[in-house]
Amino acid sequence: MERVLSQDEKIRRAEEIYARRKMQLQSRTSATVNVEDGNNNKLTKKLIKQFIICVILYILFYAVKSSPDLLSQDIMYKIADVLEYDINIQELYKDMNLYINSKIKKDEKSNLNVDNNESDSKMENTNNLENTQTQETENIVSEEKNEGGLIEETLSVTEEAKETNTNEESSGISQMQVDADFIKANYSIVKPLEGEITSRFGLRNPSVETVPKYHTGIDIARVVGTVITAAMDGTVELVSSQGDYGNHVKITNGEVSTLYAHCSKIYVKQGDTIVQGQQIAEVGATGNVTGPHLHFEVRRNNQY
């Protein structure tokens, strides 16, 4: 037989059950609090480490900047180049789209060629017959025109025009080669600046409309303030800040001149006698430019 509990016993058991549940709830809450505290401690330690690293890096950069003799000038320029390097996301996206479009067109052209080959094999006999008839018709017309002397006159004029254009083109190329050979044989020219050549001499396809398509020199990219040296001996013929060249200096030696453009500072003045390797200016971004660089030209009798 089951024992009948009194009212007091029922109350006591209910209190015991309530007390046990309350203790279990408190233990779970304390465990959760301990986990959160552990996560907060880890986050705090991580933030402290990052702050210490940032402080150390700042101190190192400040020490390098305050003590220029600590590192060589070349290393300083390279560090500055890395810090100033910028990725043109828009240009990369444009190049990617051009590549994808060219790939799609290439695939379409390949499929079209396959279809054309199949249709060409079916139409080959018909085309041969039409070509034969067309050739016979052209021969008849040609004979009639030759009787009047029209074709001979036209061919003569065309050949003369082609010969004139060919002579002009070969003359331009040979003259540039003659000038280059003359400069190599009679002058000593060294690099005015060490750096990345971002644009070479001749035709180009610039991304900015204001940049000329025909480039009359070479562009050497460096940070603003990098020292430029004279590529050859000579006399300063021109120092100017006018036009697309910005601040520029021109040094002449006989028939040959060298020009240094887009400078931030120019050390020399018109009429100065310059020796090869002498410091003459600093890299800048003056005039018509998209970034800091040296535009360097070599001319003979003012021909690029």
Backbone as CSV, one residue per row, in Angstrom:
resi,resn,N_x,N_y,N_z,CA_x,CA_y,CA_z,C_x,C_y,C_z
1,MET,0.830,-1.186,0.000,0.000,0.000,0.000,0.876,1.252,0.000
2,GLU,0.434,2.251,-0.797,1.186,3.503,-0.860,0.958,4.295,0.417
3,ARG,2.050,4.935,0.817,1.981,5.749,2.026,1.331,7.079,1.684
4,VAL,0.442,7.503,2.558,-0.251,8.764,2.361,0.557,9.863,3.043
5,LEU,1.013,10.868,2.213,1.822,11.952,2.749,0.930,13.003,3.370
6,SER,1.465,13.509,4.462,0.729,14.581,5.115,0.962,15.895,4.365
7,GLN,0.231,16.884,4.749,0.341,18.178,4.090,1.715,18.795,4.313
8,ASP,2.264,18.622,5.498,3.592,19.184,5.798,4.682,18.511,4.983
9,GLU,4.590,17.183,4.836,5.586,16.457,4.039,5.545,16.884,2.565
10,LYS,4.328,17.068,2.050,4.208,17.520,0.660,4.873,18.889,0.463
11,ILE,4.669,19.774,1.438,5.264,21.108,1.334,6.781,21.008,1.400
12,ARG,7.311,20.130,2.330,8.759,19.999,2.482,9.397,19.455,1.216
13,ARG,8.775,18.427,0.594,9.328,17.863,-0.639,9.299,18.881,-1.788
14,ALA,8.234,19.625,-1.858,8.152,20.654,-2.898,9.256,21.687,-2.728
15,GLU,9.548,22.059,-1.464,10.627,23.016,-1.217,11.984,22.450,-1.603
16,GLU,12.196,21.137,-1.335,13.465,20.496,-1.697,13.655,20.490,-3.222
17,ILE,12.585,20.111,-3.918,12.672,20.092,-5.390,12.964,21.484,-5.937
18,TYR,12.304,22.498,-5.378,12.528,23.891,-5.823,13.968,24.325,-5.552
19,ALA,14.505,23.908,-4.369,15.877,24.291,-4.018,16.880,23.635,-4.962
20,ARG,16.675,22.343,-5.305,17.589,21.650,-6.224,17.585,22.306,-7.602
21,ARG,16.403,22.607,-8.101,16.313,23.239,-9.429,16.968,24.621,-9.444
22,LYS,16.797,25.350,-8.329,17.406,26.684,-8.248,18.934,26.582,-8.271
23,MET,19.507,25.594,-7.588,20.953,25.401,-7.569,21.469,25.025,-8.956
24,GLN,20.719,24.122,-9.655,21.130,23.739,-11.011,21.140,24.946,-11.946
25,LEU,20.103,25.798,-11.835,20.025,26.982,-12.677,21.179,27.939,-12.402
26,GLN,21.523,28.096,-11.114,22.629,28.975,-10.762,23.967,28.451,-11.289
27,SER,24.160,27.132,-11.230,25.416,26.546,-11.737,25.546,26.742,-13.239
28,ARG,24.415,26.582,-13.969,24.465,26.797,-15.431,24.781,28.262,-15.754
29,THR,24.141,29.166,-15.009,24.392,30.592,-15.255,25.841,30.962,-15.003
30,SER,26.408,30.434,-13.921,27.813,30.730,-13.613,28.744,30.177,-14.669
31,ALA,28.410,28.987,-15.233,29.246,28.399,-16.293,29.206,29.266,-17.540
32,THR,28.002,29.779,-17.887,27.881,30.649,-19.065,28.656,31.938,-18.880
33,VAL,28.574,32.490,-17.691,29.305,33.721,-17.399,30.800,33.492,-17.512
34,ASN,31.271,32.331,-17.037,32.700,32.023,-17.122,33.159,31.931,-18.573
35,VAL,32.322,31.325,-19.468,32.679,31.213,-20.888,32.760,32.587,-21.525
36,GLU,31.760,33.447,-21.222,31.774,34.798,-21.785,32.981,35.584,-21.302
37,ASP,33.299,35.429,-20.026,34.477,36.117,-19.499,35.740,35.644,-20.190
38,GLY,35.803,34.313,-20.468,36.975,33.795,-21.172,37.096,34.379,-22.567
39,ASN,35.978,34.478,-23.304,36.005,35.065,-24.652,36.399,36.536,-24.597
40,ASN,35.855,37.252,-23.605,36.203,38.665,-23.482,37.687,38.844,-23.179
41,ASN,38.220,37.955,-22.366,39.651,38.040,-22.054,40.510,37.794,-23.299
42,LYS,40.113,36.794,-24.106,40.860,36.515,-25.333,40.820,37.707,-26.285
43,LEU,39.628,38.309,-26.440,39.492,39.464,-27.320,40.331,40.643,-26.820
44,THR,40.323,40.836,-25.495,41.106,41.937,-24.920,42.600,41.727,-25.161
45,LYS,43.067,40.477,-24.975,44.485,40.175,-25.218,44.858,40.398,-26.681
46,LYS,43.956,39.999,-27.596,44.218,40.177,-29.021,44.321,41.655,-29.384
47,LEU,43.403,42.463,-28.834,43.443,43.904,-29.104,44.721,44.537,-28.561
48,ILE,45.133,44.082,-27.387,46.363,44.621,-26.791,47.574,44.283,-27.656
49,LYS,47.633,43.029,-28.162,48.742,42.623,-29.031,48.782,43.459,-30.304
50,GLN,47.607,43.655,-30.928,47.559,44.460,-32.150,47.979,45.900,-31.885
51,PHE,47.561,46.439,-30.760,47.942,47.806,-30.416,49.461,47.913,-30.225
52,ILE,50.037,46.920,-29.559,51.492,46.928,-29.339,52.240,46.835,-30.667
53,ILE,51.749,45.973,-31.584,52.393,45.840,-32.901,52.320,47.152,-33.672
54,CYS,51.160,47.812,-33.638,51.015,49.096,-34.334,51.968,50.149,-33.759
55,VAL,52.097,50.153,-32.441,53.007,51.116,-31.813,54.447,50.857,-32.231
56,ILE,54.832,49.571,-32.267,56.201,49.218,-32.682,56.461,49.642,-34.120
57,LEU,55.482,49.362,-35.021,55.650,49.745,-36.429,55.755,51.269,-36.564
58,TYR,54.940,51.976,-35.808,54.991,53.440,-35.879,56.353,53.948,-35.414
59,ILE,56.851,53.360,-34.331,58.162,53.774,-33.830,59.253,53.500,-34.856
60,LEU,59.162,52.322,-35.526,60.167,51.985,-36.548,60.124,52.974,-37.713
61,PHE,58.909,53.270,-38.232,58.799,54.224,-39.341,59.299,55.607,-38.929
62,TYR,58.968,56.013,-37.691,59.418,57.318,-37.223,60.938,57.359,-37.096
63,ALA,61.516,56.248,-36.639,62.969,56.197,-36.499,63.659,56.258,-37.858
64,VAL,63.088,55.528,-38.841,63.675,55.541,-40.191,63.568,56.929,-40.808
65,LYS,62.391,57.566,-40.627,62.184,58.893,-41.206,63.079,59.940,-40.537
66,SER,63.274,59.809,-39.228,64.082,60.785,-38.501,65.581,60.581,-38.704
67,SER,65.967,59.351,-39.082,67.390,59.041,-39.287,67.594,58.552,-40.718
68,PRO,67.741,59.465,-41.685,67.866,59.053,-43.092,69.116,58.231,-43.365
69,ASP,70.131,58.346,-42.487,71.361,57.572,-42.690,71.221,56.128,-42.238
70,LEU,70.104,55.813,-41.568,69.925,54.454,-41.071,69.801,53.447,-42.205
71,LEU,69.087,53.814,-43.280,68.938,52.966,-44.460,69.446,53.728,-45.677
72,SER,69.844,52.971,-46.712,70.330,53.604,-47.931,69.191,54.295,-48.667
73,GLN,69.558,55.210,-49.567,68.535,55.971,-50.301,67.720,55.065,-51.206
74,ASP,68.346,54.056,-51.824,67.617,53.146,-52.711,66.548,52.380,-51.950
75,ILE,66.897,51.920,-50.723,65.906,51.187,-49.924,64.753,52.111,-49.537
76,MET,65.071,53.370,-49.205,64.017,54.323,-48.869,63.084,54.546,-50.054
77,TYR,63.654,54.662,-51.262,62.820,54.843,-52.456,61.929,53.631,-52.694
78,LYS,62.498,52.432,-52.488,61.707,51.220,-52.718,60.571,51.125,-51.707
79,ILE,60.851,51.467,-50.442,59.785,51.453,-49.436,58.694,52.455,-49.798
80,ALA,59.109,53.637,-50.246,58.122,54.652,-50.643,57.308,54.196,-51.843
81,ASP,57.974,53.507,-52.800,57.244,52.990,-53.965,56.182,51.989,-53.545
82,VAL,56.549,51.097,-52.591,55.590,50.093,-52.132,54.414,50.752,-51.428
83,LEU,54.702,51.743,-50.574,53.622,52.413,-49.835,52.725,53.229,-50.741
84,GLU,53.268,53.762,-51.843,52.465,54.591,-52.747,51.840,53.802,-53.886
85,TYR,52.115,52.488,-53.947,51.553,51.688,-55.034,50.045,51.613,-54.899
86,ASP,49.377,51.816,-56.000,47.906,51.821,-56.002,47.413,50.930,-57.125
87,ILE,46.428,50.097,-56.817,45.851,49.197,-57.814,44.627,49.856,-58.426
88,ASN,44.631,49.962,-59.744,43.499,50.548,-60.458,42.461,49.461,-60.700
89,ILE,41.478,49.347,-59.767,40.468,48.293,-59.865,39.629,48.472,-61.123
90,GLN,39.318,49.712,-61.472,38.494,49.969,-62.656,39.192,49.500,-63.919
91,GLU,40.516,49.740,-64.001,41.272,49.313,-65.184,41.347,47.792,-65.259
92,LEU,41.547,47.127,-64.102,41.579,45.668,-64.087,40.228,45.089,-64.515
93,TYR,39.139,45.701,-64.032,37.805,45.235,-64.406,37.574,45.415,-65.907
94,LYS,38.065,46.535,-66.454,37.924,46.788,-67.889,38.698,45.753,-68.706
95,ASP,39.949,45.457,-68.283,40.753,44.454,-68.997,40.104,43.079,-68.928
96,MET,39.499,42.745,-67.768,38.849,41.449,-67.633,37.660,41.343,-68.585
97,ASN,36.870,42.419,-68.696,35.731,42.405,-69.614,36.182,42.283,-71.064
98,LEU,37.274,42.983,-71.432,37.791,42.877,-72.790,38.238,41.456,-73.097
99,TYR,38.888,40.807,-72.110,39.353,39.436,-72.317,38.170,38.492,-72.504
100,ILE,37.126,38.648,-71.655,35.957,37.767,-71.755,35.253,37.965,-73.098
101,ASN,35.094,39.226,-73.538,34.429,39.493,-74.814,35.216,38.926,-75.984
102,SER,36.554,39.074,-75.948,37.371,38.522,-77.032,37.289,37.006,-77.059
103,LYS,37.212,36.378,-75.866,37.087,34.921,-75.795,35.762,34.475,-76.398
104,ILE,34.679,35.189,-76.085,33.360,34.830,-76.624,33.343,34.990,-78.142
105,LYS,33.914,36.109,-78.642,33.949,36.329,-80.095,34.773,35.261,-80.790
106,LYS,35.865,34.830,-80.164,36.718,33.800,-80.752,35.969,32.480,-80.867
107,ASP,35.208,32.128,-79.812,34.427,30.888,-79.849,33.341,30.958,-80.916
108,GLU,32.669,32.134,-80.998,31.628,32.278,-82.018,32.209,32.181,-83.421
109,LYS,33.393,32.790,-83.615,34.040,32.738,-84.920,34.435,31.311,-85.277
110,SER,34.905,30.549,-84.258,35.288,29.164,-84.497,34.083,28.340,-84.928
111,ASN,32.937,28.539,-84.232,31.723,27.809,-84.604,31.242,28.219,-85.994
112,LEU,31.388,29.523,-86.311,30.963,29.996,-87.617,31.822,29.407,-88.730
113,ASN,33.128,29.266,-88.472,34.026,28.686,-89.471,33.662,27.239,-89.770
114,VAL,33.249,26.505,-88.713,32.845,25.106,-88.922,31.624,25.043,-89.824
115,ASP,30.634,25.919,-89.540,29.421,25.931,-90.372,29.739,26.363,-91.798
116,ASN,30.645,27.361,-91.929,31.000,27.838,-93.266,31.727,26.768,-94.074
117,ASN,32.571,25.974,-93.402,33.280,24.905,-94.114,32.312,23.874,-94.673
118,GLU,31.264,23.583,-93.877,30.279,22.611,-94.362,29.511,23.171,-95.561
119,SER,29.114,24.456,-95.460,28.356,25.035,-96.568,29.243,25.259,-97.792
120,ASP,30.544,25.596,-97.551,31.459,25.806,-98.678,31.665,24.532,-99.484
121,SER,31.732,23.400,-98.787,31.918,22.143,-99.508,30.724,21.828,-100.405
122,LYS,29.534,22.289,-100.002,28.338,22.050,-100.811,28.247,23.003,-101.991
123,MET,28.784,24.243,-101.823,28.642,25.257,-102.861,29.876,25.377,-103.752
124,GLU,30.846,24.491,-103.577,32.120,24.638,-104.282,31.946,24.589,-105.799
125,ASN,31.169,23.633,-106.276,30.993,23.503,-107.733,30.291,24.723,-108.325
126,THR,29.269,25.211,-107.604,28.534,26.380,-108.091,29.435,27.612,-108.152
127,ASN,30.276,27.802,-107.118,31.173,28.960,-107.092,32.204,28.897,-108.216
128,ASN,32.701,27.698,-108.494,33.686,27.560,-109.567,33.095,27.967,-110.915
129,LEU,31.839,27.578,-111.121,31.181,27.940,-112.370,30.973,29.448,-112.456
130,GLU,30.541,30.058,-111.349,30.319,31.508,-111.343,31.632,32.256,-111.520
131,ASN,32.718,31.775,-110.894,34.024,32.428,-111.026,34.517,32.382,-112.466
132,THR,34.265,31.259,-113.126,34.693,31.135,-114.517,33.970,32.137,-115.403
133,GLN,32.651,32.255,-115.180,31.873,33.201,-115.973,32.299,34.646,-115.671
134,THR,32.537,34.940,-114.389,32.967,36.288,-114.018,34.314,36.634,-114.620
135,GLN,35.253,35.668,-114.635,36.583,35.909,-115.197,36.502,36.189,-116.690
136,GLU,35.642,35.458,-117.364,35.488,35.692,-118.806,34.930,37.093,-119.052
137,THR,33.951,37.518,-118.216,33.374,38.851,-118.382,34.413,39.936,-118.122
138,GLU,35.246,39.746,-117.051,36.281,40.732,-116.727,37.323,40.821,-117.836
139,ASN,37.646,39.695,-118.441,38.622,39.708,-119.541,38.121,40.510,-120.729
140,ILE,36.811,40.352,-121.002,36.234,41.087,-122.133,36.265,42.589,-121.844
141,VAL,35.816,42.988,-120.599,35.824,44.398,-120.241,37.239,44.952,-120.234
142,SER,38.200,44.153,-119.758,39.590,44.599,-119.703,40.140,44.869,-121.089
143,GLU,39.824,43.984,-122.037,40.312,44.187,-123.396,39.730,45.462,-124.000
144,GLU,38.416,45.718,-123.721,37.800,46.913,-124.277,38.423,48.174,-123.677
145,LYS,38.705,48.172,-122.378,39.293,49.358,-121.747,40.736,49.563,-122.188
146,ASN,41.441,48.477,-122.402,42.828,48.616,-122.849,42.922,49.264,-124.225
147,GLU,41.880,49.060,-125.036,41.878,49.678,-126.363,41.877,51.201,-126.228
148,GLY,41.194,51.721,-125.183,41.147,53.168,-124.977,42.309,53.697,-124.158
149,GLY,43.146,52.801,-123.615,44.318,53.208,-122.842,44.002,53.657,-121.428
150,LEU,42.764,53.372,-120.922,42.386,53.866,-119.607,43.106,53.102,-118.505
151,ILE,43.172,51.785,-118.609,43.765,50.975,-117.551,45.251,51.235,-117.427
152,GLU,45.944,51.369,-118.568,47.390,51.613,-118.521,47.692,52.913,-117.793
153,GLU,46.891,53.961,-118.055,47.104,55.238,-117.405,46.859,55.134,-115.900
154,THR,45.759,54.440,-115.503,45.441,54.280,-114.093,46.524,53.518,-113.349
155,LEU,46.995,52.410,-113.944,48.056,51.623,-113.318,49.326,52.435,-113.142
156,SER,49.641,53.271,-114.135,50.848,54.094,-114.058,50.767,55.075,-112.892
157,VAL,49.612,55.751,-112.737,49.442,56.710,-111.643,49.500,55.999,-110.293
158,THR,48.858,54.817,-110.210,48.854,54.068,-108.943,50.251,53.647,-108.544
159,GLU,51.034,53.134,-109.508,52.400,52.699,-109.207,53.261,53.871,-108.748
160,GLU,53.079,55.046,-109.385,53.860,56.218,-108.975,53.511,56.635,-107.545
161,ALA,52.200,56.584,-107.199,51.781,56.957,-105.840,52.345,55.993,-104.809
162,LYS,52.297,54.670,-105.118,52.847,53.682,-104.187,54.341,53.884,-104.004
163,GLU,55.040,54.150,-105.099,56.484,54.340,-105.010,56.823,55.571,-104.180
164,THR,56.021,56.655,-104.347,56.264,57.869,-103.565,56.066,57.618,-102.076
165,ASN,54.944,56.911,-101.720,54.683,56.620,-100.315,55.756,55.733,-99.717
166,THR,56.200,54.748,-100.501,57.247,53.845,-100.004,58.535,54.587,-99.749
167,ASN,58.894,55.507,-100.673,60.127,56.279,-100.507,60.054,57.172,-99.272
168,GLU,58.850,57.783,-99.050,58.701,58.648,-97.893,58.818,57.864,-96.592
169,GLU,58.182,56.669,-96.522,58.243,55.866,-95.318,59.657,55.394,-95.045
170,SER,60.319,54.883,-96.096,61.688,54.386,-95.911,62.620,55.519,-95.537
171,SER,62.357,56.727,-96.083,63.189,57.878,-95.757,63.050,58.243,-94.286
172,GLY,61.781,58.215,-93.761,61.571,58.535,-92.356,62.236,57.533,-91.443
173,ILE,62.102,56.257,-91.738,62.710,55.220,-90.913,64.222,55.314,-90.969
174,SER,64.776,55.467,-92.161,66.226,55.512,-92.300,66.809,56.749,-91.616
175,GLN,66.093,57.883,-91.661,66.596,59.085,-91.019,66.667,58.900,-89.499
176,MET,65.636,58.268,-88.930,65.659,58.020,-87.497,66.808,57.085,-87.128
177,GLN,67.042,56.074,-87.983,68.140,55.148,-87.735,69.485,55.855,-87.880
178,VAL,69.576,56.746,-88.869,70.821,57.512,-89.060,71.102,58.374,-87.829
179,ASP,70.050,59.040,-87.309,70.229,59.874,-86.124,70.658,59.036,-84.920
180,ALA,70.030,57.872,-84.763,70.372,57.017,-83.622,71.824,56.543,-83.719
181,ASP,72.234,56.117,-84.910,73.619,55.659,-85.098,74.610,56.801,-84.868
182,PHE,74.251,58.011,-85.305,75.124,59.167,-85.113,75.316,59.459,-83.624
183,ILE,74.215,59.415,-82.866,74.296,59.704,-81.428,75.119,58.640,-80.713
184,LYS,74.911,57.361,-81.071,75.665,56.284,-80.425,77.163,56.410,-80.707
185,ALA,77.500,56.846,-81.917,78.909,56.911,-82.314,79.626,58.133,-81.754
186,ASN,78.903,59.221,-81.490,79.553,60.486,-81.142,79.261,61.005,-79.741
187,TYR,78.318,60.384,-79.019,77.949,60.906,-77.702,77.877,59.770,-76.681
188,SER,78.107,60.141,-75.436,77.962,59.213,-74.311,76.721,59.611,-73.522
189,ILE,75.743,58.688,-73.442,74.490,58.970,-72.740,74.249,57.870,-71.709
190,VAL,73.931,58.268,-70.480,73.635,57.323,-69.407,72.205,57.533,-68.930
191,LYS,71.735,56.618,-68.097,70.381,56.737,-67.559,70.291,57.942,-66.612
192,PRO,69.291,58.781,-66.811,69.130,59.917,-65.894,68.479,59.524,-64.569
193,LEU,67.896,58.306,-64.551,67.117,57.915,-63.376,66.876,56.416,-63.425
194,GLU,66.997,55.749,-62.281,66.652,54.339,-62.184,65.190,54.217,-61.770
195,GLY,64.421,53.397,-62.488,63.017,53.222,-62.150,62.310,52.395,-63.197
196,GLU,61.006,52.245,-63.030,60.186,51.464,-63.959,59.774,52.324,-65.153
197,ILE,60.023,51.795,-66.365,59.600,52.497,-67.585,58.120,52.188,-67.809
198,THR,57.288,53.195,-67.612,55.839,52.993,-67.715,55.291,53.304,-69.108
199,SER,56.062,54.003,-69.941,55.608,54.296,-71.309,56.834,54.494,-72.181
200,ARG,56.868,53.798,-73.325,58.028,53.858,-74.199,57.788,54.811,-75.371
201,PHE,58.811,54.971,-76.202,58.754,55.890,-77.340,57.840,55.329,-78.431
202,GLY,57.079,56.215,-79.095,56.284,55.817,-80.252,54.796,55.796,-79.972
203,LEU,54.068,55.078,-80.837,52.611,55.012,-80.715,52.212,54.239,-79.468
204,ARG,51.119,54.651,-78.848,50.603,53.977,-77.665,49.097,54.184,-77.610
205,ASN,48.447,53.474,-76.694,46.995,53.569,-76.540,46.683,53.990,-75.113
206,PRO,46.744,55.290,-74.816,46.557,55.747,-73.431,45.119,55.580,-72.966
207,SER,44.955,55.373,-71.651,43.615,55.242,-71.067,42.985,56.596,-70.769
208,VAL,43.772,57.668,-70.821,43.269,59.018,-70.562,43.312,59.818,-71.861
209,GLU,42.212,60.502,-72.194,42.109,61.197,-73.473,43.107,62.350,-73.591
210,THR,43.469,62.970,-72.466,44.374,64.122,-72.523,45.823,63.726,-72.787
211,VAL,46.136,62.432,-72.689,47.514,61.967,-72.928,47.699,61.738,-74.425
212,PRO,48.765,62.307,-75.057,48.964,62.130,-76.495,49.215,60.673,-76.864
213,LYS,48.719,60.285,-78.075,48.881,58.908,-78.528,50.289,58.626,-79.031
214,TYR,50.984,59.653,-79.568,52.364,59.454,-80.011,53.296,59.998,-78.945
215,HIS,54.105,59.119,-78.375,54.965,59.482,-77.256,56.352,59.822,-77.772
216,THR,56.849,61.003,-77.426,58.114,61.502,-77.971,59.312,61.188,-77.086
217,GLY,59.120,60.385,-76.053,60.231,60.011,-75.188,59.901,58.754,-74.425
218,ILE,60.506,58.591,-73.236,60.164,57.480,-72.354,59.816,58.046,-70.986
219,ASP,58.889,57.373,-70.284,58.481,57.776,-68.938,59.082,56.804,-67.925
220,ILE,59.788,57.367,-66.927,60.391,56.565,-65.860,59.709,56.964,-64.558
221,ALA,58.991,56.028,-63.945,58.190,56.337,-62.754,59.035,56.226,-61.489
222,ARG,58.997,57.274,-60.657,59.576,57.282,-59.315,58.762,58.227,-58.456
223,VAL,59.015,58.209,-57.155,58.257,59.063,-56.244,58.742,60.504,-56.372
224,VAL,57.868,61.420,-55.978,58.209,62.842,-56.029,59.420,63.114,-55.131
225,GLY,60.377,63.857,-55.676,61.572,64.201,-54.923,62.789,63.380,-55.256
226,THR,62.618,62.300,-56.057,63.777,61.503,-56.462,64.683,62.349,-57.354
227,VAL,65.988,62.283,-57.100,66.943,63.142,-57.804,67.165,62.630,-59.234
228,ILE,67.181,63.565,-60.194,67.446,63.293,-61.610,68.851,63.796,-61.931
229,THR,69.630,62.985,-62.660,70.980,63.384,-63.049,71.047,63.584,-64.563
230,ALA,72.025,64.365,-65.007,72.184,64.663,-66.431,72.652,63.419,-67.174
231,ALA,72.007,63.128,-68.303,72.355,61.950,-69.092,73.623,62.173,-69.912
232,MET,73.984,63.443,-70.175,75.192,63.725,-70.953,75.683,65.136,-70.630
233,ASP,76.898,65.437,-71.094,77.438,66.788,-70.938,76.660,67.765,-71.822
234,GLY,76.752,69.049,-71.499,76.120,70.044,-72.355,75.880,71.347,-71.629
235,THR,75.106,72.205,-72.278,74.755,73.520,-71.738,73.243,73.616,-71.603
236,VAL,72.774,74.193,-70.510,71.331,74.345,-70.296,70.805,75.364,-71.295
237,GLU,70.018,74.877,-72.254,69.450,75.741,-73.274,68.125,76.347,-72.834
238,LEU,67.359,75.593,-72.017,66.015,76.059,-71.657,65.645,75.547,-70.270
239,VAL,65.068,76.436,-69.466,64.420,76.075,-68.199,63.054,76.746,-68.211
240,SER,61.971,75.951,-68.129,60.633,76.518,-68.291,59.626,75.731,-67.462
241,SER,58.478,76.360,-67.228,57.358,75.696,-66.552,56.085,75.796,-67.384
242,GLN,56.215,76.149,-68.661,55.069,76.350,-69.535,54.722,75.063,-70.289
243,GLY,53.426,74.900,-70.612,52.985,73.819,-71.482,52.774,72.502,-70.759
244,ASP,52.534,71.447,-71.569,52.249,70.116,-71.033,53.444,69.503,-70.318
245,TYR,54.674,69.976,-70.630,55.860,69.423,-69.977,55.961,69.834,-68.503
246,GLY,55.223,70.853,-68.072,55.361,71.338,-66.710,56.747,71.932,-66.503
247,ASN,57.321,71.723,-65.333,58.687,72.182,-65.080,59.657,71.277,-65.840
248,HIS,60.402,71.855,-66.800,61.301,71.036,-67.607,62.581,71.793,-67.920
249,VAL,63.620,71.022,-68.230,64.928,71.581,-68.555,65.475,70.861,-69.786
250,LYS,66.111,71.636,-70.668,66.673,71.100,-71.911,68.174,71.385,-71.932
251,ILE,68.957,70.326,-72.118,70.416,70.433,-72.156,70.889,70.061,-73.554
252,THR,71.717,70.919,-74.179,72.132,70.743,-75.561,73.649,70.607,-75.635
253,ASN,74.070,69.690,-76.528,75.495,69.484,-76.801,75.642,69.285,-78.303
254,GLY,75.995,70.352,-79.025,76.115,70.254,-80.480,74.765,70.043,-81.127
255,GLU,74.648,68.951,-81.889,73.396,68.657,-82.591,72.390,67.914,-81.723
256,VAL,72.798,67.462,-80.545,71.960,66.574,-79.732,71.508,67.297,-78.468
257,SER,70.230,67.081,-78.105,69.662,67.661,-76.888,68.975,66.563,-76.081
258,THR,68.989,66.726,-74.754,68.206,65.866,-73.866,67.246,66.753,-73.084
259,LEU,66.025,66.247,-72.871,64.985,67.031,-72.194,64.428,66.231,-71.019
260,TYR,64.216,66.916,-69.897,63.753,66.295,-68.654,62.499,67.059,-68.215
261,ALA,61.341,66.380,-68.208,60.063,67.080,-68.007,59.324,66.583,-66.770
262,HIS,58.303,67.382,-66.354,57.388,67.112,-65.233,58.102,67.160,-63.879
263,CYS,59.181,67.936,-63.765,59.971,67.983,-62.532,59.225,68.754,-61.433
264,SER,59.540,68.392,-60.182,59.017,69.167,-59.049,59.957,70.316,-58.716
265,LYS,61.272,70.090,-58.862,62.275,71.133,-58.637,63.342,71.034,-59.720
266,ILE,63.922,72.184,-60.073,65.030,72.232,-61.033,66.192,72.956,-60.367
267,TYR,67.364,72.299,-60.345,68.525,72.849,-59.650,69.333,73.831,-60.498
268,VAL,69.230,73.750,-61.835,70.112,74.514,-62.715,69.334,75.657,-63.364
269,LYS,70.080,76.542,-64.009,69.441,77.671,-64.706,70.016,77.778,-66.118
270,GLN,69.322,78.518,-66.958,69.713,78.650,-68.364,71.134,79.219,-68.485
271,GLY,71.936,78.558,-69.352,73.308,78.981,-69.567,74.331,78.200,-68.773
272,ASP,73.887,77.402,-67.768,74.825,76.619,-66.962,75.490,75.535,-67.804
273,THR,76.761,75.264,-67.500,77.482,74.157,-68.128,77.316,72.911,-67.258
274,ILE,76.853,71.831,-67.870,76.491,70.624,-67.146,77.443,69.493,-67.532
275,VAL,77.812,68.681,-66.540,78.613,67.484,-66.796,77.738,66.258,-66.577
276,GLN,78.064,65.183,-67.260,77.283,63.949,-67.165,77.251,63.448,-65.715
277,GLY,76.056,63.099,-65.226,75.894,62.605,-63.866,75.615,63.678,-62.840
278,GLN,75.620,64.945,-63.243,75.365,66.039,-62.314,73.882,66.076,-61.938
279,GLN,73.572,66.345,-60.671,72.190,66.456,-60.225,71.574,67.749,-60.776
280,ILE,70.451,67.596,-61.504,69.865,68.754,-62.181,68.422,69.045,-61.764
281,ALA,67.706,68.024,-61.236,66.284,68.254,-60.920,65.769,67.129,-60.034
282,GLU,64.470,67.224,-59.698,63.796,66.193,-58.918,62.512,65.764,-59.633
283,VAL,62.159,64.492,-59.474,60.935,63.950,-60.082,59.711,64.662,-59.510
284,GLY,58.734,64.926,-60.385,57.501,65.574,-59.947,56.310,65.101,-60.761
285,ALA,55.229,65.853,-60.664,54.000,65.534,-61.403,53.390,66.813,-61.953
286,THR,54.241,67.710,-62.497,53.755,68.971,-63.051,53.419,68.800,-64.524
287,GLY,52.541,69.653,-65.034,52.144,69.571,-66.439,51.058,68.526,-66.667
288,ASN,50.998,68.001,-67.879,49.979,67.027,-68.273,50.454,65.626,-67.900
289,VAL,50.112,65.167,-66.698,50.560,63.871,-66.202,49.411,63.159,-65.512
290,THR,49.588,61.843,-65.315,48.646,61.050,-64.528,49.276,60.561,-63.239
291,GLY,50.560,60.884,-63.022,51.259,60.473,-61.817,52.697,60.947,-61.873
292,PRO,53.431,60.852,-60.756,54.821,61.316,-60.731,55.732,60.452,-61.590
293,HIS,56.520,61.077,-62.464,57.490,60.358,-63.299,58.383,61.381,-64.002
294,LEU,59.436,60.869,-64.627,60.305,61.686,-65.469,60.021,61.355,-66.935
295,HIS,59.687,62.369,-67.727,59.577,62.221,-69.180,60.932,62.625,-69.770
296,PHE,61.631,61.676,-70.405,63.002,61.890,-70.890,63.024,61.774,-72.409
297,GLU,63.598,62.786,-73.083,63.680,62.795,-74.543,65.125,62.954,-74.998
298,VAL,65.418,62.376,-76.165,66.697,62.589,-76.847,66.378,63.072,-78.253
299,ARG,66.968,64.195,-78.660,66.707,64.766,-79.976,68.021,65.060,-80.707
300,ARG,67.971,64.942,-82.058,69.059,65.417,-82.888,68.497,66.426,-83.860
301,ASN,68.999,67.659,-83.834,68.469,68.750,-84.647,66.968,68.886,-84.466
302,ASN,66.538,68.753,-83.208,65.142,68.886,-82.810,64.234,67.802,-83.372
303,GLN,64.810,66.677,-83.847,64.045,65.517,-84.273,64.084,64.470,-83.177
304,TYR,62.883,63.952,-82.798,62.830,63.021,-81.679,63.529,61.711,-82.042
